[in-house]
């Protein structure tokens, strides 16, 4: 991708966001751990699949067939996402249902695209 193809980020106003205020060390460590969790392609896809449900729960039985991985491996990745605070889960009989934690996604979003900034593509 050349420089000409990159989107331009412009400020649309004055507001205090995480990016206009430096992160303290503790917050940076916490956020880095969360981003590291999402550094695995399987976990990122799992989070994306669950988030695409629009706030609804997704059964692990719906997630496992999407991947060429064993059910225990998928469960491990879901556990890591849950421990990172990105998902909640609820067991019902033999199945576990997952849902995204909107506040956790918003926190990550605020770092990546803070309020007051808009993305525009070059003409």
PDB file of C-alpha atoms in Angstrom:
ATOM      1  CA  UNK A   1       0.000   0.000   0.000  1.00  0.00           C
ATOM      2  CA  UNK A   2       1.487   3.363  -0.996  1.00  0.00           C
ATOM      3  CA  UNK A   3       1.156   6.558   0.996  1.00  0.00           C
ATOM      4  CA  UNK A   4      -1.466   7.737  -1.466  1.00  0.00           C
ATOM      5  CA  UNK A   5      -3.722   4.771  -0.576  1.00  0.00           C
ATOM      6  CA  UNK A   6      -3.668   5.393   3.172  1.00  0.00           C
ATOM      7  CA  UNK A   7      -6.712   6.968   4.813  1.00  0.00           C
ATOM      8  CA  UNK A   8      -6.253  10.433   6.265  1.00  0.00           C
ATOM      9  CA  UNK A   9      -7.242  10.917   9.894  1.00  0.00           C
ATOM     10  CA  UNK A  10      -8.365  14.441  10.680  1.00  0.00           C
ATOM     11  CA  UNK A  11      -9.431  16.022  13.945  1.00  0.00           C
ATOM     12  CA  UNK A  12     -13.071  17.178  14.039  1.00  0.00           C
ATOM     13  CA  UNK A  13     -12.986  19.000  17.325  1.00  0.00           C
ATOM     14  CA  UNK A  14     -11.419  19.328  20.709  1.00  0.00           C
ATOM     15  CA  UNK A  15     -12.071  16.512  23.107  1.00  0.00           C
ATOM     16  CA  UNK A  16     -10.119  14.539  25.660  1.00  0.00           C
ATOM     17  CA  UNK A  17      -9.586  10.953  24.614  1.00  0.00           C
ATOM     18  CA  UNK A  18      -7.147   8.253  25.518  1.00  0.00           C
ATOM     19  CA  UNK A  19      -4.970   9.226  22.569  1.00  0.00           C
ATOM     20  CA  UNK A  20      -4.851  12.934  23.463  1.00  0.00           C
ATOM     21  CA  UNK A  21      -3.922  12.039  27.012  1.00  0.00           C
ATOM     22  CA  UNK A  22      -0.947   9.721  27.453  1.00  0.00           C
ATOM     23  CA  UNK A  23      -1.741   6.309  28.893  1.00  0.00           C
ATOM     24  CA  UNK A  24      -0.478   5.635  32.369  1.00  0.00           C
ATOM     25  CA  UNK A  25       1.781   2.597  32.738  1.00  0.00           C
ATOM     26  CA  UNK A  26      -0.849   0.353  34.337  1.00  0.00           C
ATOM     27  CA  UNK A  27      -3.464   1.074  31.665  1.00  0.00           C
ATOM     28  CA  UNK A  28      -0.904   0.517  28.917  1.00  0.00           C
ATOM     29  CA  UNK A  29       0.052  -2.892  30.338  1.00  0.00           C
ATOM     30  CA  UNK A  30      -3.620  -3.873  30.641  1.00  0.00           C
ATOM     31  CA  UNK A  31      -4.474  -2.776  27.099  1.00  0.00           C
ATOM     32  CA  UNK A  32      -1.349  -4.397  25.660  1.00  0.00           C
ATOM     33  CA  UNK A  33      -2.380  -7.724  27.204  1.00  0.00           C
ATOM     34  CA  UNK A  34      -5.828  -7.411  25.629  1.00  0.00           C
ATOM     35  CA  UNK A  35      -4.390  -6.563  22.219  1.00  0.00           C
ATOM     36  CA  UNK A  36      -1.944  -9.466  22.583  1.00  0.00           C
ATOM     37  CA  UNK A  37      -4.927 -11.754  23.170  1.00  0.00           C
ATOM     38  CA  UNK A  38      -6.364 -10.553  19.867  1.00  0.00           C
ATOM     39  CA  UNK A  39      -3.013 -11.098  18.137  1.00  0.00           C
ATOM     40  CA  UNK A  40      -3.972 -14.713  17.476  1.00  0.00           C
ATOM     41  CA  UNK A  41      -5.936 -15.057  14.197  1.00  0.00           C
ATOM     42  CA  UNK A  42      -8.254 -17.742  15.613  1.00  0.00           C
ATOM     43  CA  UNK A  43      -9.155 -15.568  18.602  1.00  0.00           C
ATOM     44  CA  UNK A  44      -9.705 -12.551  16.408  1.00  0.00           C
ATOM     45  CA  UNK A  45     -12.018 -14.552  14.150  1.00  0.00           C
ATOM     46  CA  UNK A  46     -13.878 -16.004  17.138  1.00  0.00           C
ATOM     47  CA  UNK A  47     -14.442 -12.536  18.569  1.00  0.00           C
ATOM     48  CA  UNK A  48     -15.567 -11.311  15.161  1.00  0.00           C
ATOM     49  CA  UNK A  49     -18.034 -14.181  14.756  1.00  0.00           C
ATOM     50  CA  UNK A  50     -19.529 -13.582  18.185  1.00  0.00           C
ATOM     51  CA  UNK A  51     -19.631  -9.792  17.743  1.00  0.00           C
ATOM     52  CA  UNK A  52     -21.392 -10.263  14.383  1.00  0.00           C
ATOM     53  CA  UNK A  53     -24.310 -11.790  16.279  1.00  0.00           C
ATOM     54  CA  UNK A  54     -25.307  -8.255  17.254  1.00  0.00           C
ATOM     55  CA  UNK A  55     -25.250  -8.746  21.004  1.00  0.00           C
ATOM     56  CA  UNK A  56     -26.938 -12.126  20.892  1.00  0.00           C
ATOM     57  CA  UNK A  57     -25.415 -15.244  22.385  1.00  0.00           C
ATOM     58  CA  UNK A  58     -23.550 -17.705  20.205  1.00  0.00           C
ATOM     59  CA  UNK A  59     -23.273 -21.375  21.100  1.00  0.00           C
ATOM     60  CA  UNK A  60     -19.859 -23.002  20.952  1.00  0.00           C
ATOM     61  CA  UNK A  61     -21.540 -25.613  18.771  1.00  0.00           C
ATOM     62  CA  UNK A  62     -21.988 -22.904  16.103  1.00  0.00           C
ATOM     63  CA  UNK A  63     -18.360 -21.787  16.296  1.00  0.00           C
ATOM     64  CA  UNK A  64     -16.506 -25.088  16.175  1.00  0.00           C
ATOM     65  CA  UNK A  65     -17.519 -26.107  12.603  1.00  0.00           C
ATOM     66  CA  UNK A  66     -16.172 -22.811  11.210  1.00  0.00           C
ATOM     67  CA  UNK A  67     -12.594 -23.818  12.042  1.00  0.00           C
ATOM     68  CA  UNK A  68     -10.396 -26.720  11.079  1.00  0.00           C
ATOM     69  CA  UNK A  69      -9.497 -27.152  14.751  1.00  0.00           C
ATOM     70  CA  UNK A  70     -10.609 -29.509  17.484  1.00  0.00           C
ATOM     71  CA  UNK A  71     -13.343 -28.526  19.926  1.00  0.00           C
ATOM     72  CA  UNK A  72     -10.894 -28.423  22.874  1.00  0.00           C
ATOM     73  CA  UNK A  73      -8.675 -25.998  20.941  1.00  0.00           C
ATOM     74  CA  UNK A  74     -11.633 -23.725  20.178  1.00  0.00           C
ATOM     75  CA  UNK A  75     -12.679 -23.907  23.842  1.00  0.00           C
ATOM     76  CA  UNK A  76      -9.166 -22.917  24.891  1.00  0.00           C
ATOM     77  CA  UNK A  77      -9.224 -19.839  22.652  1.00  0.00           C
ATOM     78  CA  UNK A  78     -12.672 -18.887  23.958  1.00  0.00           C
ATOM     79  CA  UNK A  79     -11.391 -19.244  27.520  1.00  0.00           C
ATOM     80  CA  UNK A  80      -8.497 -16.879  26.751  1.00  0.00           C
ATOM     81  CA  UNK A  81     -10.933 -14.320  25.289  1.00  0.00           C
ATOM     82  CA  UNK A  82     -13.159 -14.703  28.346  1.00  0.00           C
ATOM     83  CA  UNK A  83     -10.237 -14.270  30.749  1.00  0.00           C
ATOM     84  CA  UNK A  84      -9.220 -11.114  28.861  1.00  0.00           C
ATOM     85  CA  UNK A  85     -12.675  -9.700  29.598  1.00  0.00           C
ATOM     86  CA  UNK A  86     -13.784  -9.626  25.968  1.00  0.00           C
ATOM     87  CA  UNK A  87     -16.465 -12.319  26.297  1.00  0.00           C
ATOM     88  CA  UNK A  88     -18.908 -13.588  28.860  1.00  0.00           C
ATOM     89  CA  UNK A  89     -20.193 -17.141  28.874  1.00  0.00           C
ATOM     90  CA  UNK A  90     -23.054 -19.130  30.268  1.00  0.00           C
ATOM     91  CA  UNK A  91     -23.239 -22.902  30.459  1.00  0.00           C
ATOM     92  CA  UNK A  92     -26.563 -24.549  29.627  1.00  0.00           C
ATOM     93  CA  UNK A  93     -26.528 -28.311  29.950  1.00  0.00           C
ATOM     94  CA  UNK A  94     -23.635 -29.485  27.759  1.00  0.00           C
ATOM     95  CA  UNK A  95     -23.280 -26.281  25.705  1.00  0.00           C
ATOM     96  CA  UNK A  96     -21.636 -22.965  26.492  1.00  0.00           C
ATOM     97  CA  UNK A  97     -23.017 -19.733  25.038  1.00  0.00           C
ATOM     98  CA  UNK A  98     -20.796 -16.698  24.466  1.00  0.00           C
ATOM     99  CA  UNK A  99     -21.517 -12.997  24.147  1.00  0.00           C
ATOM    100  CA  UNK A 100     -19.215 -10.000  23.652  1.00  0.00           C
ATOM    101  CA  UNK A 101     -18.676  -7.487  26.445  1.00  0.00           C
ATOM    102  CA  UNK A 102     -19.573  -4.196  24.728  1.00  0.00           C
ATOM    103  CA  UNK A 103     -17.628  -2.063  27.218  1.00  0.00           C
ATOM    104  CA  UNK A 104     -14.437  -4.031  26.520  1.00  0.00           C
ATOM    105  CA  UNK A 105     -14.809  -3.561  22.767  1.00  0.00           C
ATOM    106  CA  UNK A 106     -15.561   0.130  23.272  1.00  0.00           C
ATOM    107  CA  UNK A 107     -12.387   0.528  25.331  1.00  0.00           C
ATOM    108  CA  UNK A 108     -10.318  -0.978  22.511  1.00  0.00           C
ATOM    109  CA  UNK A 109     -12.170   1.099  19.950  1.00  0.00           C
ATOM    110  CA  UNK A 110     -11.446   4.296  21.870  1.00  0.00           C
ATOM    111  CA  UNK A 111      -7.719   3.569  21.568  1.00  0.00           C
ATOM    112  CA  UNK A 112      -7.878   2.761  17.846  1.00  0.00           C
ATOM    113  CA  UNK A 113     -10.341   5.443  16.742  1.00  0.00           C
ATOM    114  CA  UNK A 114     -10.883   8.027  19.469  1.00  0.00           C
ATOM    115  CA  UNK A 115     -13.847  10.367  19.434  1.00  0.00           C
ATOM    116  CA  UNK A 116     -13.109  13.586  17.593  1.00  0.00           C
ATOM    117  CA  UNK A 117     -11.187  11.922  14.782  1.00  0.00           C
ATOM    118  CA  UNK A 118     -12.666  10.977  11.451  1.00  0.00           C
ATOM    119  CA  UNK A 119     -11.190   8.854   8.715  1.00  0.00           C
ATOM    120  CA  UNK A 120     -11.409  10.092   5.162  1.00  0.00           C
ATOM    121  CA  UNK A 121     -10.066   8.495   2.035  1.00  0.00           C
ATOM    122  CA  UNK A 122      -8.075  10.556  -0.451  1.00  0.00           C
ATOM    123  CA  UNK A 123      -9.953  11.630  -3.549  1.00  0.00           C
TER     124      UNK A 123
END
